[in-house]
mmCIF file of C-alpha atoms and ligand atoms in Angstrom:
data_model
loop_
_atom_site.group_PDB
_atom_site.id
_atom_site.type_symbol
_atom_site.label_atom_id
_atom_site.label_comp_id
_atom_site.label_asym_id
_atom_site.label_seq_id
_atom_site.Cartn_x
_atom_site.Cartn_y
_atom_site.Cartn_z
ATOM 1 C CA UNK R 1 4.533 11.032 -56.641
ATOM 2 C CA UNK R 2 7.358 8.820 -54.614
ATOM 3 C CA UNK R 3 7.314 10.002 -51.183
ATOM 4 C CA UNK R 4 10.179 11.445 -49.943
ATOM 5 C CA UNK R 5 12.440 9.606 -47.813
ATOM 6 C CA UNK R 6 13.638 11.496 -44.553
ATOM 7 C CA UNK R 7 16.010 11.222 -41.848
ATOM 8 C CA UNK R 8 15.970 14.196 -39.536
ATOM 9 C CA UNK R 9 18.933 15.086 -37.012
ATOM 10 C CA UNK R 10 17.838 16.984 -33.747
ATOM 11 C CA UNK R 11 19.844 17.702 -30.726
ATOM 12 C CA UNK R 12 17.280 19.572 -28.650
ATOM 13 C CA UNK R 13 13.279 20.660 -28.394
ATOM 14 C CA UNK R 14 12.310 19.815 -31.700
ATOM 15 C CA UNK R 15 9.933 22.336 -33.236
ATOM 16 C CA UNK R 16 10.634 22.463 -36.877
ATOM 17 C CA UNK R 17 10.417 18.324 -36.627
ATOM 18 C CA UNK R 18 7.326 18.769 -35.205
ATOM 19 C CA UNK R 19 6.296 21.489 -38.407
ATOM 20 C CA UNK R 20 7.330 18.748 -40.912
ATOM 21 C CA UNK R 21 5.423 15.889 -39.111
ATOM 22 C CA UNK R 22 2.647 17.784 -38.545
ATOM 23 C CA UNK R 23 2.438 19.016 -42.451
ATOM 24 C CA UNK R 24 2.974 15.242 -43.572
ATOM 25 C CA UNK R 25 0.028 14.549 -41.417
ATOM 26 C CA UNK R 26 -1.797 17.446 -42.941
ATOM 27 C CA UNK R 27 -0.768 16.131 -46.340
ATOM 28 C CA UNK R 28 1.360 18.917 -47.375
ATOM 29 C CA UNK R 29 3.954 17.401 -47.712
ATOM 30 C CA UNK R 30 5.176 14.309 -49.712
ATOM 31 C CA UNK R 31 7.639 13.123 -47.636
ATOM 32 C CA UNK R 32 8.046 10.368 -44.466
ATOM 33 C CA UNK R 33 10.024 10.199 -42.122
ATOM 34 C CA UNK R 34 12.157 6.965 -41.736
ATOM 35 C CA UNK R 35 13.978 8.108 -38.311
ATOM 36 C CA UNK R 36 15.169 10.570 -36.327
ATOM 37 C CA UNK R 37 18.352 10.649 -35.044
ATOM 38 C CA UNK R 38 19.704 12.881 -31.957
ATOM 39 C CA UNK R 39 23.078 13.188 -30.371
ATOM 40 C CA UNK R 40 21.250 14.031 -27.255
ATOM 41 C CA UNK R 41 19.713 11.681 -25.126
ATOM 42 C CA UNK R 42 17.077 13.541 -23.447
ATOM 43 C CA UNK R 43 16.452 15.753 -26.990
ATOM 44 C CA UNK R 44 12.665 16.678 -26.675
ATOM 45 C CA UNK R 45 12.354 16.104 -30.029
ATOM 46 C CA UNK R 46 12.972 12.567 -29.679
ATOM 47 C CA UNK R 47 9.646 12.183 -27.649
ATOM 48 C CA UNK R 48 7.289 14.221 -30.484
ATOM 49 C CA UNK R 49 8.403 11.705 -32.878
ATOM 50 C CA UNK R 50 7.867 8.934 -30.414
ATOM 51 C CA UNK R 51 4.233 9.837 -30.124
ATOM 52 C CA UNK R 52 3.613 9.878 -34.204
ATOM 53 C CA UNK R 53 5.584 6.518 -33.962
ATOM 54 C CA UNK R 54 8.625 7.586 -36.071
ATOM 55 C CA UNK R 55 11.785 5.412 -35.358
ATOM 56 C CA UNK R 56 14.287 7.134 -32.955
ATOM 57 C CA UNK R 57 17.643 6.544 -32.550
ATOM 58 C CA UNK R 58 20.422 8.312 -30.061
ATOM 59 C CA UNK R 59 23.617 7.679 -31.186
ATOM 60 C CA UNK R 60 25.698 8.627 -27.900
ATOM 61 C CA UNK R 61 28.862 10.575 -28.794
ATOM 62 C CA UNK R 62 30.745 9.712 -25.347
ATOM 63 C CA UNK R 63 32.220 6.480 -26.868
ATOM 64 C CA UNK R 64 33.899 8.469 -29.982
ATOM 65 C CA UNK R 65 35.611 10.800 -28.024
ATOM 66 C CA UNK R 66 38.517 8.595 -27.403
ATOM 67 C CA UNK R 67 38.729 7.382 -31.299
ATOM 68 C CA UNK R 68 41.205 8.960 -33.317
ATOM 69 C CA UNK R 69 39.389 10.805 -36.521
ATOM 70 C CA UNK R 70 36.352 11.016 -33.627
ATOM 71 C CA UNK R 71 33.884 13.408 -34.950
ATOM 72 C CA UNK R 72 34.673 11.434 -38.609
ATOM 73 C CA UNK R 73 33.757 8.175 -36.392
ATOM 74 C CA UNK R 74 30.761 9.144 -34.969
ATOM 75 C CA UNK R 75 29.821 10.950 -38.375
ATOM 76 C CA UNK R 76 30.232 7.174 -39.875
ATOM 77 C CA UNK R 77 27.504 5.632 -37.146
ATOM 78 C CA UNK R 78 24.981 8.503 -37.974
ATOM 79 C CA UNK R 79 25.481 7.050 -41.723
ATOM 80 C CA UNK R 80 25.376 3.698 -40.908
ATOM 81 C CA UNK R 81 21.867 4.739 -39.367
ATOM 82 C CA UNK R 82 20.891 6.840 -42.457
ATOM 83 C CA UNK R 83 21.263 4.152 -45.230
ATOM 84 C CA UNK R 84 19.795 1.402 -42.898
ATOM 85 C CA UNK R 85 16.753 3.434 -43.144
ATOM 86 C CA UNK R 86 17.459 4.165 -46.951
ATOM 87 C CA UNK R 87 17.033 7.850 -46.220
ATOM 88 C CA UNK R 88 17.094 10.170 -49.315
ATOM 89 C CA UNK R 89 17.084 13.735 -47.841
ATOM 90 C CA UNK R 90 18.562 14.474 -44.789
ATOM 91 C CA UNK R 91 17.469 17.454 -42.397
ATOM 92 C CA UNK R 92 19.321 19.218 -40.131
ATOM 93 C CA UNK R 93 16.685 20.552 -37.214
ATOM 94 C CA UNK R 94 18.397 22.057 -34.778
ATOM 95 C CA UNK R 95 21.220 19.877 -34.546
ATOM 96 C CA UNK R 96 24.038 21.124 -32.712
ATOM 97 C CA UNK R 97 27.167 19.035 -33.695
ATOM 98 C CA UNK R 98 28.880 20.128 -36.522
ATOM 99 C CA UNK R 99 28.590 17.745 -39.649
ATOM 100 C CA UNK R 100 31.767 16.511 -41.040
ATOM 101 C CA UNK R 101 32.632 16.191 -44.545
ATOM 102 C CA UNK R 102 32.170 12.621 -44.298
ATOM 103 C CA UNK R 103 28.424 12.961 -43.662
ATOM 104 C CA UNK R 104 28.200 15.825 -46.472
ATOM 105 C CA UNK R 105 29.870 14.506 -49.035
ATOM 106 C CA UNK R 106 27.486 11.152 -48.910
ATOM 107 C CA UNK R 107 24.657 13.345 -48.915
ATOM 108 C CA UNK R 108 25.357 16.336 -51.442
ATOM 109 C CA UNK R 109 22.687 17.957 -52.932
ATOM 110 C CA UNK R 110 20.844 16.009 -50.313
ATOM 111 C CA UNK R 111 20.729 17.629 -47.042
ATOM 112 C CA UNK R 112 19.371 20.766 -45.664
ATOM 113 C CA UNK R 113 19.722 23.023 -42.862
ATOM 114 C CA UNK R 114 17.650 25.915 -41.092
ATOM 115 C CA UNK R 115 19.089 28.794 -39.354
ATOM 116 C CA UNK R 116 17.609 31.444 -37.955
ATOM 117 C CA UNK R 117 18.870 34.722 -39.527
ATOM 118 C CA UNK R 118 18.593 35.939 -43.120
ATOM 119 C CA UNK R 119 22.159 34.158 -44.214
ATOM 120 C CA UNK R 120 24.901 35.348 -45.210
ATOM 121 C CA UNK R 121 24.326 37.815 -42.877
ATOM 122 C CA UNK R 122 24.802 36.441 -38.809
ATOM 123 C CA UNK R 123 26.070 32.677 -39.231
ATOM 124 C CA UNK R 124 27.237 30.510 -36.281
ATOM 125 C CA UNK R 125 25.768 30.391 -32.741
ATOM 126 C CA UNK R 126 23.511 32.983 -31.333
ATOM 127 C CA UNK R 127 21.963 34.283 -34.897
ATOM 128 C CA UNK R 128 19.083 36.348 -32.955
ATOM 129 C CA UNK R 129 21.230 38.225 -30.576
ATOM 130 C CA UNK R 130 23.808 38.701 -33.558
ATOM 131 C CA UNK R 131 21.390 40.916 -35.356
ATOM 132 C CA UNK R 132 19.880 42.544 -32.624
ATOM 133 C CA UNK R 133 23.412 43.513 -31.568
ATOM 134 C CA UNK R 134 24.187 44.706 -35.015
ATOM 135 C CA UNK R 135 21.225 47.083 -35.145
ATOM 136 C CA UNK R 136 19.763 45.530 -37.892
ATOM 137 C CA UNK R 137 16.482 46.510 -39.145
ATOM 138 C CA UNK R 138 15.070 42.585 -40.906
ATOM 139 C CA UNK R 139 16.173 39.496 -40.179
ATOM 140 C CA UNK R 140 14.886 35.979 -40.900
ATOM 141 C CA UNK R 141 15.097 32.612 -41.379
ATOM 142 C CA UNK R 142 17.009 30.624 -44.258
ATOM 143 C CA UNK R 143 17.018 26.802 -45.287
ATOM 144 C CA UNK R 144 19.929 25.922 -47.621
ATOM 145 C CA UNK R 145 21.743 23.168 -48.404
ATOM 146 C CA UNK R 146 24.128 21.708 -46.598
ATOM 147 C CA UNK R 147 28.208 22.643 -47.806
ATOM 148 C CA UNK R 148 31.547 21.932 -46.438
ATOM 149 C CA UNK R 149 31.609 25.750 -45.004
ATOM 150 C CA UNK R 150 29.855 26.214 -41.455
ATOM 151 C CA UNK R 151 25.950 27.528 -43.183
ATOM 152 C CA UNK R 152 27.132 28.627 -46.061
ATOM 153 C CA UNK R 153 25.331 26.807 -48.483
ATOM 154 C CA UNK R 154 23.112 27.487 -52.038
ATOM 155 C CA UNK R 155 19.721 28.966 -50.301
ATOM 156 C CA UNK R 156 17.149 27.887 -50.814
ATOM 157 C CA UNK R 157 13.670 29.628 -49.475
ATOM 158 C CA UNK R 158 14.304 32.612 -47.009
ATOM 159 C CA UNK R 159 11.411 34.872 -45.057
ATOM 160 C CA UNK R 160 12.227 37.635 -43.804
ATOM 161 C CA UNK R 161 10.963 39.365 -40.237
ATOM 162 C CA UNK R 162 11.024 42.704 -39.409
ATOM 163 C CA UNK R 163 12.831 43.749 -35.797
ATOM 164 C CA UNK R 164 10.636 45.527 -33.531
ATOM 165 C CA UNK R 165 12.386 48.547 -30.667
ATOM 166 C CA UNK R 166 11.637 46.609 -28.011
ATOM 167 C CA UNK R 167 13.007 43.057 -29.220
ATOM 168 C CA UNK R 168 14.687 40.669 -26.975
ATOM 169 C CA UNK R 169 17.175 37.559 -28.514
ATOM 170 C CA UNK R 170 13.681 35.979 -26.891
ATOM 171 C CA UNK R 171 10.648 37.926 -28.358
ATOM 172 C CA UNK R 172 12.895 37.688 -31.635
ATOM 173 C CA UNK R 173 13.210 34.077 -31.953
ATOM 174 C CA UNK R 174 9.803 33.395 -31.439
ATOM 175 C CA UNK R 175 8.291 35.585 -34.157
ATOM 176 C CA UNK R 176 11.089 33.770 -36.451
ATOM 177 C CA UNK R 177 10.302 30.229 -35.402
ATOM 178 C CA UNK R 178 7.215 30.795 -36.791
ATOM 179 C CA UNK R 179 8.490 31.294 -40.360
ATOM 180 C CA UNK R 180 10.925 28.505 -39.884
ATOM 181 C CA UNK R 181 7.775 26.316 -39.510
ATOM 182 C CA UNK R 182 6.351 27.184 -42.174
ATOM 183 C CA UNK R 183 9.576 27.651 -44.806
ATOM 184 C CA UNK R 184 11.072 24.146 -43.919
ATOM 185 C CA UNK R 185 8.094 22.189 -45.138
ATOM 186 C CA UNK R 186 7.993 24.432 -48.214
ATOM 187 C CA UNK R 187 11.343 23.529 -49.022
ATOM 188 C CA UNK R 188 10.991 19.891 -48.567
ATOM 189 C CA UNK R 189 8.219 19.836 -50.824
ATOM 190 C CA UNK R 190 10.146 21.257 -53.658
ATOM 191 C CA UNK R 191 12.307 18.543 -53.639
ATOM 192 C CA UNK R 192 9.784 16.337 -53.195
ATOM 193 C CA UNK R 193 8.556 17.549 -56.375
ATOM 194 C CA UNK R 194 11.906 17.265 -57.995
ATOM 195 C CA UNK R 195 12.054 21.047 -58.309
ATOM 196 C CA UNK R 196 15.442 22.154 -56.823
ATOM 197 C CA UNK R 197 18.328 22.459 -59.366
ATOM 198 C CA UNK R 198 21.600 23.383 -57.518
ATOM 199 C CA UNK R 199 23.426 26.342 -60.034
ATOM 200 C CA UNK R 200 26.776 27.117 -58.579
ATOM 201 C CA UNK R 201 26.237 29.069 -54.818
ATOM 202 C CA UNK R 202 22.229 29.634 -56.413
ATOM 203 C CA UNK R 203 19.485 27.078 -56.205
ATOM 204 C CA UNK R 204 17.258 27.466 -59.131
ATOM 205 C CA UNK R 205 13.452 26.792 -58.234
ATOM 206 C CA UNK R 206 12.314 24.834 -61.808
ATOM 207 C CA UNK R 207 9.959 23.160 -63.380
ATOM 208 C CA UNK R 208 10.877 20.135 -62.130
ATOM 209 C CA UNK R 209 13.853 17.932 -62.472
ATOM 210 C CA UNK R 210 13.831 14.361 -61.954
ATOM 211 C CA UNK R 211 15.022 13.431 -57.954
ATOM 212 C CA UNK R 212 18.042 11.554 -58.424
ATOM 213 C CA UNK R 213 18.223 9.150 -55.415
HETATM 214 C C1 LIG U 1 15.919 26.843 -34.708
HETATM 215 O O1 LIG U 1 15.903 28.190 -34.388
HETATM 216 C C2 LIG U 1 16.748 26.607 -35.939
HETATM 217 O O2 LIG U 1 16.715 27.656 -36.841
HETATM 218 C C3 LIG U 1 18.140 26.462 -35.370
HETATM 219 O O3 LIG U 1 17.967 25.784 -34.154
HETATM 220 C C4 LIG U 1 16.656 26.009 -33.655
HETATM 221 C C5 LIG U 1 16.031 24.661 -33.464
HETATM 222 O O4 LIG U 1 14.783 24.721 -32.866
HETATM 223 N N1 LIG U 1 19.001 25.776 -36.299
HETATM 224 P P1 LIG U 1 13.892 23.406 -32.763
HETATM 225 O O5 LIG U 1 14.737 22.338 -32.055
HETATM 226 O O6 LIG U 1 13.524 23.002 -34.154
HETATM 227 O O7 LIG U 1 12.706 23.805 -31.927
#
C-alpha cells in the first residue's frame, strides 16, 4: 500500500504528533511524514520531530500582519510549504491559528482536525472546562475533517470519556489526551487504506475507496 503523505501543523507541545510518529515507527500506520509546520517558533513539537529527523519548518506570522488579505497571505506560505513537500493529508495537531478557506479549499476531503470534546457538543477554545462547566456527564475526543465552519466538520472516529466528581479542566484533559493518541492514528490509517467516503455532514467508514491524490 502507498504510504501516506503527511504534513502536520502544530503550534504548541506536540503530543498527538508525537502519537502518529511514534505509531509510524511502530508500523501502525501507513503514513510519513514529509514536514511539520508550526506558527510558533519555540512549538515543542517542533523539537520531537527534530529528533525522528522529520523536516520542520516555522513559518513566522509577524511579517503578514501588515499585508492586506493577511491571514489569506500567510495561509498561501503554509501551502507553498505543503505542495513543496507534495503532502496528501494534512493534520491539524493542536494548531492554534485558524485555517482560512484558502488552505481548506486546496485540501478538501484532505485535512483533519482533533478536538478535545465529543463535537458538536463544546466547540472553540477551552473544550474541557466547557463541559465540566456544563455539568456534563461524557465527553471525548473527535477527529473530523476539516470545513469552512470553526470544527464543524463530517466526523470521523470519536471516543468517548466518562467525567469523574472530582474533575479538574486538568485531570480531564489528561484522561482525554489519551484517547486522542490513540483515535488520531486510527483515523489516519483509514485513509491510508482508502476507507473514508465523505456522505454529506457523515463520513462513511467502507470497504475501501480508491485515495484520490
Ligand atoms: C489537544 O488537546 C487537541 O485536541 C487540541 O489541542 C491539543 C493539542 O495537544 N486540538 P498537543 O499539542 O497535541 O499535545
Amino acid at each position: 500500500m502507498a504510504k501516506v503523505v503527511l504534513g502536520v501543523l502544530i503550534s504548541g507541545r506536540g503530543s498527538n504528533l508525537q502519537s502518529i510518529i511514534d505509531a509510524i515507527e511502530f508500523g501502525k500506520l501507513d503514513a510519513r511524514i514529509a514536514v511539520v509546520l508550526s506558527n510558533k517558533r519555540d512549538a515543542l513539537g517542533l523539537q520531537r520531530a527534530e529528533k525522528h529527523g522529520i523536516k520542520t519548518v516555522f513559518v513566522d506570522p509577524k511579517p503578514f500582519k501588515e499585508q492586506p488579505n493577511s491571514r489569506e497571505a500567510y495561509d498561501q506560505a503554509m501551502l507553498d510549504v505543503l505542495k513543496e513537500h507534495r503532502v496528501e493529508l494534512v493534520i491539524l495537531a493542536g494548531y492554534m491559528k485558524i485555517v482560512t478557506s484558502l488552505l481548506i479549499q486546496a485540501y478538501e476531503g484532505r485535512m483533519m482536525n482533533i478536538h478535545p470534546s465529543l463535537l458538536p457538543s463544546f466547540p472553540g477554545l477551552h473544550a474541557q472546562q466547557q463541559a465540566l462547566a456544563w455539568g456534563a456527564k461524557v465527553s471525548g475526543c473527535t477527529v473530523h475533517f476539516v470545513t469552512e465552519g470553526v470544527d464543524e466538520g463530517p466526523i470521523i472516529v470519536q471516543a468517548a470519556v466518562p467525567i469523574q466528581e472530582d474533575d479538574t479542566a486538568e485531570t480531564l484533559s489528561v484522561r482525554i489526551l489519551e484517547h486522542e493518541h490513540r483515535i488520531y492514528p486510527e483515523a489516519i490509517q483509514l485513509y491510508a487504506e482508502g476507507r473514508l467516503a465523505i456522505d454529506g455532514r457523515r463520513t462513511r467508514i467502507v470497504e475501501s475507496v480508491k485515495r484520490e491524490v
